[in-house]
Amino acid sequence: MLFNNSRISILYDGSLQILNATKNDEGVYNCFAENDRGKANSSGSLTITEATSITVAPEDTEAQVGEEVILSCSASYDPMLDVTFIWAVDFRVIDFNAEWQHYERIMSQEDSGDLKIMNVQVWHKGRYTCTAQTVVDNATAYADLRIVGVPGPPGVIRVEDIRDTSVKLVWTKGAEHNSPILHYTIQSRHYWALNEDDWRDASTSPTFLDGNAEMADVTDLYPWMEYQFRIIATNKYGSGEASIPCIKIKTWDAPPVIAPTDVAGYGGKDGEIYISWTPVEPWFFYGKNFGYIVAFKPHDAYDWWYETISDPETKRYVHRDPFFVLTEDDFQVREFQVKIKSFNVKGDGPYSLTKVIYYPREVPSESPTDVYARPVSSHEALVWWLPVVDTGTGLQQYIEGYQVKYWRKYDDTEPGANRIFVPATQNQTRLEFMLPDAHYLIEVRAYNGAGLGPPSEHCEMFTKRPPPPDPPRMWRYVSWTGQWLYVWWDHIQYDWFGNISFPLYYKVMFRKTGYIYGKVYITGWHFMDFPMPQFGDYELMVRGRYEGGDGPVRKISIKGKASMTAPPLSLASLMLLALCMLGVHM
């Protein structure tokens, strides 16, 4: 019979309350109830289990973005019961099926339920709660996860105080992600950027933007140019994501400061003066209505003549004036000075360097002499000549360069010949794209602005016969010790009456797979040996060098000693190797 005491209480509704229950309280309990209408009773069994408690609690952790974090959690519980570990972050229960990319529960033992967080991101920060739950009771422990990493993108960028070469930017600080911002980088992209990702670091004032900066001047911009800007914050963990680019703005216009380059020209035989230049790039226009002013005058004149060109893409101007036609009494080569400047709606830019061009009356009257050519390979040749003497005192002796013309004697027509133009300072050149084993004629002429001079005597030359079309066959063998690699290949037999050029030597390249360069060996033999590489993959290439040039390449792949075993050498290969060695001794 039970009575009320400090641990046991019989409540008004008939319930029995036991405080601080122990194993001694186990047993079968009977409840009897009686009133004026009768009696009733019921019974129940009470089993006392061990309390559930956390034995290994998760600890407060700091992690960097991208790392992997494990929060430990172990519990003790009554062996008669089953336990379940429930994880929550900021009181939100984690759904491991839906969030498998970042969360995983590790059940290495029955009494543990660790939490693995993979590829930690900023939003994973918070308070993580581990609950060990049984049907009887539960125990809870928690830990705080602090995420550090690169800073977030700065806030919205405002552009203020737009000028011709600078603007002022104002922005708000982004998330620091538990690490103070060290500095900011401003990047710009203008209208002529090659692609949308062509962002470049901009010049700023001040030059260094510390982590407390929220405004700066961007300098050294192009006038009259459309720009966008973005900002990147950096802390000790690296640079974060760039901000959203600001709206497109356009700097004010200004007078140009860049002049056209590569100014050149020449005089024609009918009184024309041809002037050419390299146009200014569009980002140097600096304003609307961009164009050029071409200035020119005879060397001994005082006044300049000016011509305005409104098309900024123009690269050539031809002037025709009867004043420039020479008389019979004029025996000097006329010199002209030419200079060009650019302009726009805001004003004029500086002139280019003055260029001296010459005006001859007639084409050169002399032809180059002693033209000689020598074949270099089956497709190339070298040609040189004695230049025309240019004294600068006669109209007909001024030259600007040479034209070299070459064609096959019996198979090509002269009008369809290949042509190469060489400056007057050179008296030799290389002829390319020739056909092998062909008979060529070569002709050299001097030229100036008035046209081509008389041709030289034809020089005849034969190109060399071509290399063979197929590479040599090649074999290899690794010594039984694995220390040496033996390689041999077909020795090319030369046919004096055939169509293949004479072999000179062999070129052997040994290089690592994937590399462009390697060690090149020159040999007259048709076999070589190499130390066997220990690690990695290599390539061995062999090609013949002929009078007509390099032949085709034969390549084999070689694996390092650590990744291959020496294959047994067949009887035929042994006999071939013996014959090669015998040939060497003989």
XYZ file of C-alpha atoms in Angstrom, residues 51-582:
532
model
C 18.913 8.469 -18.453
C 20.112 9.656 -21.862
C 23.059 12.084 -21.689
C 25.511 13.707 -24.098
C 29.005 12.299 -23.561
C 30.817 14.099 -26.422
C 29.327 17.508 -27.175
C 30.048 19.544 -30.343
C 32.528 22.351 -29.902
C 32.486 25.906 -31.186
C 34.289 25.884 -34.565
C 35.683 28.423 -37.002
C 35.950 27.359 -40.639
C 36.940 28.941 -43.920
C 34.670 28.938 -46.945
C 35.173 25.766 -48.954
C 36.522 23.662 -46.089
C 34.992 20.540 -44.516
C 33.786 20.611 -40.910
C 32.840 17.744 -38.590
C 30.811 18.467 -35.415
C 31.050 15.552 -33.006
C 28.152 14.309 -30.911
C 28.026 11.117 -28.790
C 25.543 10.025 -26.094
C 25.048 7.347 -23.444
C 21.609 5.737 -23.143
C 19.889 2.639 -21.841
C 20.888 -0.394 -23.922
C 17.260 -1.549 -23.986
C 16.346 1.532 -26.046
C 17.151 2.839 -29.526
C 18.634 6.306 -29.930
C 18.296 8.795 -32.796
C 20.506 11.857 -33.349
C 18.718 14.943 -34.613
C 20.674 17.976 -35.848
C 19.285 21.461 -36.195
C 20.783 24.804 -37.192
C 19.284 27.887 -35.610
C 16.345 25.701 -34.451
C 15.668 24.437 -37.993
C 15.908 20.662 -38.291
C 18.330 19.621 -41.053
C 16.818 17.482 -43.817
C 19.701 15.235 -44.849
C 17.868 13.909 -47.892
C 17.185 17.361 -49.326
C 20.494 18.941 -48.265
C 22.844 16.058 -49.103
C 25.244 18.291 -51.042
C 26.405 20.001 -47.854
C 25.199 17.923 -44.871
C 25.916 14.305 -43.994
C 25.287 12.393 -40.738
C 28.124 10.070 -39.778
C 27.039 7.017 -37.751
C 30.426 5.449 -37.129
C 29.250 3.903 -33.834
C 25.875 3.179 -32.250
C 26.334 5.866 -29.630
C 27.533 8.644 -32.001
C 25.942 10.772 -34.695
C 28.531 13.278 -35.958
C 27.588 15.966 -38.474
C 29.770 16.528 -41.544
C 29.412 19.852 -43.367
C 30.974 19.723 -46.828
C 32.109 22.720 -48.891
C 31.243 25.169 -46.141
C 29.609 28.389 -47.307
C 28.889 31.663 -45.584
C 25.226 30.804 -44.999
C 26.206 27.706 -42.973
C 27.095 29.826 -39.963
C 24.853 29.603 -36.888
C 24.117 27.559 -33.755
C 24.061 23.809 -34.362
C 22.056 21.692 -31.887
C 22.572 17.949 -31.435
C 19.661 16.055 -29.788
C 20.012 12.418 -28.719
C 16.383 11.173 -28.712
C 14.942 7.931 -27.274
C 11.305 6.958 -26.698
C 11.784 7.811 -23.064
C 13.828 10.996 -22.958
C 16.358 13.127 -24.846
C 19.553 15.114 -24.268
C 20.717 18.213 -26.108
C 24.038 20.018 -26.707
C 24.922 22.861 -29.048
C 27.891 24.629 -30.630
C 28.353 27.777 -32.707
C 29.886 27.567 -36.204
C 31.680 30.710 -37.341
C 32.492 31.047 -41.042
C 35.399 33.166 -42.281
C 36.273 33.787 -45.912
C 36.685 36.303 -48.641
C 34.504 39.397 -48.279
C 31.193 39.798 -50.036
C 30.640 42.197 -52.939
C 30.480 45.909 -52.098
C 27.121 47.646 -52.324
C 25.647 49.783 -55.078
C 28.158 52.084 -56.822
C 27.250 55.721 -57.478
C 29.147 57.756 -60.067
C 29.592 61.428 -59.252
C 31.543 64.389 -60.596
C 32.149 63.130 -64.153
C 35.051 64.878 -65.904
C 37.051 64.249 -69.099
C 39.696 61.929 -67.610
C 38.316 61.100 -64.146
C 35.158 60.333 -62.170
C 34.316 59.985 -58.488
C 32.885 56.673 -57.215
C 30.947 56.200 -53.965
C 30.033 52.761 -52.621
C 28.884 50.969 -49.482
C 30.839 48.328 -47.636
C 29.904 44.686 -48.204
C 29.923 41.764 -45.761
C 33.294 41.228 -44.090
C 32.628 37.553 -43.291
C 34.389 37.768 -39.929
C 37.641 39.105 -41.385
C 38.308 42.846 -41.806
C 38.656 44.182 -45.338
C 42.263 45.129 -46.131
C 41.802 47.045 -49.388
C 39.571 47.653 -52.405
C 40.330 47.325 -56.118
C 38.411 49.337 -58.697
C 38.124 47.873 -62.183
C 36.892 49.531 -65.365
C 35.585 48.410 -68.738
C 35.183 50.785 -71.657
C 33.164 50.697 -74.859
C 35.957 49.154 -76.951
C 36.589 46.217 -74.593
C 37.104 42.980 -76.492
C 34.458 41.100 -74.485
C 32.190 41.493 -71.474
C 34.816 40.029 -69.108
C 37.585 42.389 -70.219
C 37.850 44.232 -66.878
C 41.097 46.007 -66.020
C 42.391 47.520 -62.806
C 41.862 51.270 -62.857
C 44.148 54.041 -61.599
C 42.750 55.726 -58.505
C 43.350 58.664 -56.223
C 44.385 57.807 -53.586
C 46.397 54.988 -55.128
C 45.778 52.610 -52.196
C 42.174 52.178 -51.049
C 42.163 50.756 -47.514
C 39.310 48.784 -46.002
C 37.626 51.888 -44.585
C 37.394 53.709 -47.924
C 33.935 54.309 -49.355
C 34.810 56.773 -52.131
C 37.656 57.376 -54.586
C 38.542 59.175 -57.798
C 39.194 57.010 -60.874
C 41.844 58.705 -63.009
C 43.622 58.269 -66.360
C 40.403 57.639 -68.280
C 39.888 58.254 -71.982
C 37.861 61.392 -72.733
C 34.531 60.915 -74.546
C 34.453 57.216 -73.663
C 31.652 55.047 -72.297
C 32.683 53.313 -69.056
C 31.432 50.899 -66.423
C 33.057 50.321 -63.042
C 33.008 47.583 -60.435
C 34.739 47.135 -57.070
C 36.373 44.093 -55.426
C 37.097 43.839 -51.689
C 40.070 41.861 -50.356
C 40.895 40.492 -46.892
C 43.519 38.070 -45.621
C 41.635 35.146 -47.179
C 41.667 36.638 -50.674
C 39.542 38.721 -53.016
C 35.784 38.372 -52.958
C 33.138 38.574 -55.634
C 33.003 41.784 -57.647
C 30.179 44.209 -57.094
C 27.384 44.676 -59.607
C 28.731 47.052 -62.313
C 27.511 50.604 -62.130
C 25.370 52.132 -64.845
C 27.189 53.128 -68.033
C 28.552 56.667 -68.026
C 30.440 58.710 -70.611
C 33.348 61.005 -69.826
C 33.464 64.547 -71.193
C 35.210 65.243 -74.517
C 38.628 66.910 -74.880
C 41.093 67.852 -77.643
C 43.046 64.864 -79.048
C 46.618 64.259 -77.880
C 47.613 61.405 -80.225
C 48.902 62.024 -83.754
C 48.829 59.509 -86.645
C 51.924 57.306 -86.912
C 53.942 55.695 -89.713
C 53.656 58.746 -91.965
C 55.122 57.944 -95.379
C 54.671 58.816 -99.032
C 56.157 59.216 -102.480
C 55.736 61.277 -105.626
C 54.212 59.941 -108.836
C 55.334 60.606 -112.377
C 52.214 62.634 -113.274
C 52.489 65.204 -110.524
C 50.741 63.258 -107.756
C 51.913 63.117 -104.186
C 50.831 59.995 -102.285
C 50.740 60.351 -98.487
C 49.871 57.453 -96.164
C 49.664 56.969 -92.386
C 48.325 54.661 -89.688
C 44.973 55.995 -88.421
C 44.446 56.851 -84.764
C 42.677 54.159 -82.712
C 39.022 54.978 -81.920
C 39.586 55.293 -78.164
C 41.955 58.207 -78.839
C 39.323 60.261 -80.709
C 38.434 62.116 -77.475
C 35.411 63.796 -79.087
C 32.973 64.112 -81.980
C 33.825 65.131 -85.561
C 37.264 63.507 -85.457
C 39.477 63.879 -88.526
C 42.971 64.684 -89.839
C 44.798 67.721 -91.185
C 47.520 66.824 -93.701
C 50.232 69.471 -94.103
C 52.929 69.320 -96.814
C 55.312 71.611 -98.682
C 58.433 71.480 -100.855
C 61.603 71.361 -98.814
C 62.739 74.824 -99.900
C 59.302 76.494 -99.582
C 58.136 78.571 -96.649
C 54.366 78.088 -96.662
C 52.569 74.808 -95.938
C 49.594 73.468 -97.854
C 46.808 71.968 -95.723
C 44.151 69.406 -96.520
C 41.332 68.452 -94.113
C 40.107 64.845 -94.041
C 36.911 64.207 -92.085
C 36.856 60.400 -92.215
C 38.791 59.058 -89.171
C 39.403 55.700 -90.899
C 41.159 57.244 -93.900
C 44.757 56.117 -94.220
C 45.829 57.578 -97.592
C 45.644 60.903 -99.389
C 46.610 61.732 -102.995
C 47.292 65.353 -103.999
C 47.414 66.463 -107.626
C 48.639 69.990 -108.450
C 50.328 71.335 -111.626
C 52.733 73.197 -109.360
C 54.457 69.942 -108.536
C 55.151 68.952 -112.169
C 58.876 69.268 -112.762
C 60.324 71.127 -115.745
C 63.048 69.995 -118.092
C 65.487 72.316 -116.379
C 64.951 70.713 -112.944
C 67.645 68.072 -112.404
C 67.228 67.570 -108.656
C 65.048 65.076 -106.851
C 62.435 67.236 -105.190
C 61.993 66.744 -101.455
C 58.691 67.313 -99.697
C 57.988 67.566 -95.979
C 54.796 66.009 -94.668
C 53.188 66.083 -91.221
C 49.707 65.152 -89.996
C 47.665 66.041 -86.927
C 44.238 65.021 -85.662
C 41.343 67.209 -84.562
C 37.857 66.997 -83.104
C 35.116 69.373 -82.027
C 37.159 70.488 -78.992
C 40.303 71.445 -80.892
C 43.461 70.234 -82.638
C 46.020 67.739 -81.452
C 49.800 67.766 -81.954
C 51.460 67.163 -85.304
C 53.254 63.935 -86.076
C 56.979 63.928 -86.720
C 57.812 65.557 -90.045
C 58.489 63.007 -92.751
C 60.593 63.751 -95.852
C 59.315 62.153 -99.065
C 60.859 62.329 -102.523
C 59.392 63.195 -105.885
C 61.202 61.628 -108.873
C 60.322 62.518 -112.451
C 61.057 59.150 -114.052
C 61.477 55.520 -113.093
C 65.019 54.272 -112.292
C 67.108 54.007 -115.431
C 69.529 51.337 -114.252
C 68.913 47.706 -113.385
C 70.497 45.658 -110.588
C 73.455 43.529 -111.667
C 75.104 40.241 -110.704
C 71.876 38.622 -109.583
C 72.681 35.272 -107.970
C 70.438 32.703 -106.313
C 71.163 29.625 -104.210
C 68.593 26.958 -103.208
C 68.228 26.407 -99.484
C 65.717 23.566 -99.614
C 63.137 22.113 -101.944
C 60.819 25.086 -101.214
C 63.143 28.018 -100.453
C 66.053 29.899 -101.967
C 68.260 32.926 -101.242
C 68.802 35.616 -103.859
C 71.074 38.680 -103.783
C 72.306 41.336 -106.219
C 74.448 44.422 -106.586
C 72.221 47.433 -105.831
C 71.630 50.410 -108.104
C 73.822 53.352 -107.105
C 71.615 56.142 -105.740
C 73.518 59.433 -105.663
C 70.461 61.536 -104.912
C 71.494 64.062 -107.569
C 69.513 62.848 -110.573
C 65.795 62.377 -110.962
C 66.232 59.031 -112.649
C 68.582 57.608 -110.017
C 66.297 57.834 -106.967
C 64.948 54.427 -105.865
C 62.682 53.324 -103.049
C 63.236 49.571 -103.248
C 63.453 46.448 -105.370
C 60.941 44.055 -106.827
C 62.039 40.406 -106.985
C 59.993 38.263 -109.373
C 60.367 34.494 -109.796
C 58.537 31.799 -111.776
C 59.107 28.341 -113.267
C 60.764 28.592 -116.646
C 58.708 26.085 -118.603
C 55.579 25.642 -116.454
C 54.531 29.189 -115.413
C 53.812 32.405 -117.244
C 55.718 35.546 -116.344
C 52.573 37.660 -115.626
C 51.581 35.138 -112.930
C 55.001 35.138 -111.233
C 55.466 35.538 -107.484
C 56.640 39.003 -106.409
C 58.479 40.261 -103.349
C 59.206 43.920 -102.578
C 62.421 44.721 -100.692
C 63.443 48.115 -99.218
C 66.273 49.982 -100.929
C 68.501 49.386 -97.886
C 68.614 45.624 -98.614
C 70.116 43.715 -101.504
C 69.031 40.187 -100.666
C 65.883 38.272 -99.704
C 64.486 34.788 -99.222
C 62.172 33.220 -101.811
C 59.488 30.969 -100.340
C 56.681 28.633 -101.440
C 58.678 27.286 -104.374
C 58.052 23.869 -105.869
C 60.665 21.098 -105.465
C 62.981 19.934 -108.237
C 61.937 22.847 -110.485
C 63.733 25.176 -112.893
C 63.157 28.809 -111.870
C 63.874 32.190 -113.454
C 64.541 35.162 -111.146
C 64.373 38.845 -112.097
C 65.131 41.975 -110.005
C 64.015 45.558 -110.737
C 64.502 48.840 -108.890
C 61.425 51.017 -108.383
C 60.358 54.403 -107.070
C 57.139 56.406 -106.970
C 57.161 56.743 -110.745
C 57.218 52.990 -111.353
C 59.537 50.057 -112.051
C 62.958 50.399 -113.642
C 64.447 48.058 -116.256
C 64.766 44.358 -115.366
C 68.013 42.660 -114.519
C 69.315 39.688 -116.467
C 67.403 36.539 -115.622
C 69.062 34.293 -113.067
C 68.331 30.601 -113.470
C 68.193 28.228 -110.519
C 67.040 24.680 -109.738
C 65.346 23.938 -106.432
C 66.437 20.801 -104.635
C 64.640 17.510 -104.799
C 62.140 16.904 -101.943
C 62.625 14.668 -98.885
C 60.930 11.247 -98.939
C 57.191 11.297 -98.198
C 57.310 8.567 -95.520
C 59.129 8.621 -92.158
C 61.671 5.892 -91.381
C 60.477 2.776 -89.607
C 61.714 2.578 -85.994
C 62.180 -0.114 -83.315
C 63.063 0.027 -79.632
C 64.325 -2.291 -76.911
C 64.757 -1.853 -73.145
C 67.742 -3.609 -71.590
C 67.044 -6.451 -69.158
C 68.270 -4.249 -66.299
C 65.786 -1.546 -67.261
C 68.538 1.084 -67.306
C 68.942 1.676 -71.044
C 66.686 2.265 -74.007
C 67.990 1.160 -77.429
C 66.407 2.657 -80.546
C 67.178 1.970 -84.204
C 65.508 2.883 -87.471
C 65.695 2.280 -91.221
C 68.854 3.580 -92.836
C 67.742 5.511 -95.911
C 69.224 4.238 -99.149
C 69.856 7.003 -101.662
C 69.036 6.547 -105.331
C 71.146 8.876 -107.478
C 68.590 8.662 -110.280
C 65.488 8.885 -108.104
C 63.278 11.794 -107.064
C 64.423 12.022 -103.432
C 67.073 14.479 -102.260
C 70.362 13.348 -100.754
C 70.246 12.451 -97.009
C 72.650 14.426 -94.790
C 72.038 13.247 -91.214
C 69.332 12.319 -88.706
C 67.729 14.525 -86.058
C 66.511 12.811 -82.891
C 64.404 14.622 -80.268
C 63.758 13.208 -76.786
C 61.169 15.149 -74.778
C 58.549 14.764 -72.073
C 55.005 14.152 -73.283
C 53.064 17.394 -73.524
C 56.174 19.582 -73.777
C 57.066 21.593 -76.880
C 60.842 21.568 -76.454
C 63.262 18.767 -75.795
C 66.876 17.760 -76.342
C 67.823 17.324 -80.018
C 70.631 14.994 -81.114
C 72.360 15.073 -84.534
C 73.786 11.775 -85.743
C 74.886 10.068 -88.934
C 74.127 6.590 -87.512
C 70.726 4.951 -87.637
C 70.646 3.841 -83.988
C 71.063 5.465 -80.548
C 70.835 4.514 -76.886
C 69.425 6.595 -74.007
C 69.237 6.243 -70.222
C 65.800 4.836 -69.475
C 63.608 7.503 -67.793
C 62.502 6.515 -64.315
C 59.158 8.337 -64.133
C 56.704 9.992 -66.495
C 55.837 9.602 -70.155
C 58.208 10.622 -72.937
C 58.240 10.907 -76.715
C 61.106 10.040 -79.034
C 61.028 11.446 -82.565
C 63.325 10.725 -85.505
C 63.447 12.535 -88.824
C 65.952 12.704 -91.639
C 67.653 15.899 -92.777
C 68.039 16.070 -96.546
C 69.346 18.573 -99.055
C 65.714 19.394 -99.741
C 64.899 20.035 -96.059
C 63.557 18.058 -93.117
C 61.752 14.807 -93.788
C 58.591 13.543 -92.034
C 58.736 12.574 -88.354
C 58.410 9.113 -86.829
C 57.308 9.262 -83.178
C 57.072 6.604 -80.472
C 55.841 6.919 -76.883
C 57.928 5.742 -73.950
C 56.743 5.131 -70.388
C 59.096 5.556 -67.466
C 60.752 2.576 -65.814
C 58.367 2.741 -62.858
C 55.310 2.305 -65.114
C 56.484 -0.366 -67.552
C 58.254 -3.674 -67.793
C 60.686 -4.519 -70.541
C 58.995 -6.649 -73.225
C 60.884 -9.741 -74.342
C 62.803 -9.244 -77.572
C 61.680 -11.511 -80.385
C 64.126 -13.641 -82.352
C 63.677 -11.480 -85.445
C 64.410 -8.328 -83.449
C 67.545 -9.907 -81.933
C 68.807 -10.830 -85.376
C 68.102 -7.311 -86.684
C 69.929 -5.760 -83.709
C 72.900 -8.067 -84.284
C 73.059 -7.127 -87.950
C 72.972 -3.415 -87.018
C 75.824 -3.881 -84.564
C 77.802 -5.880 -87.134
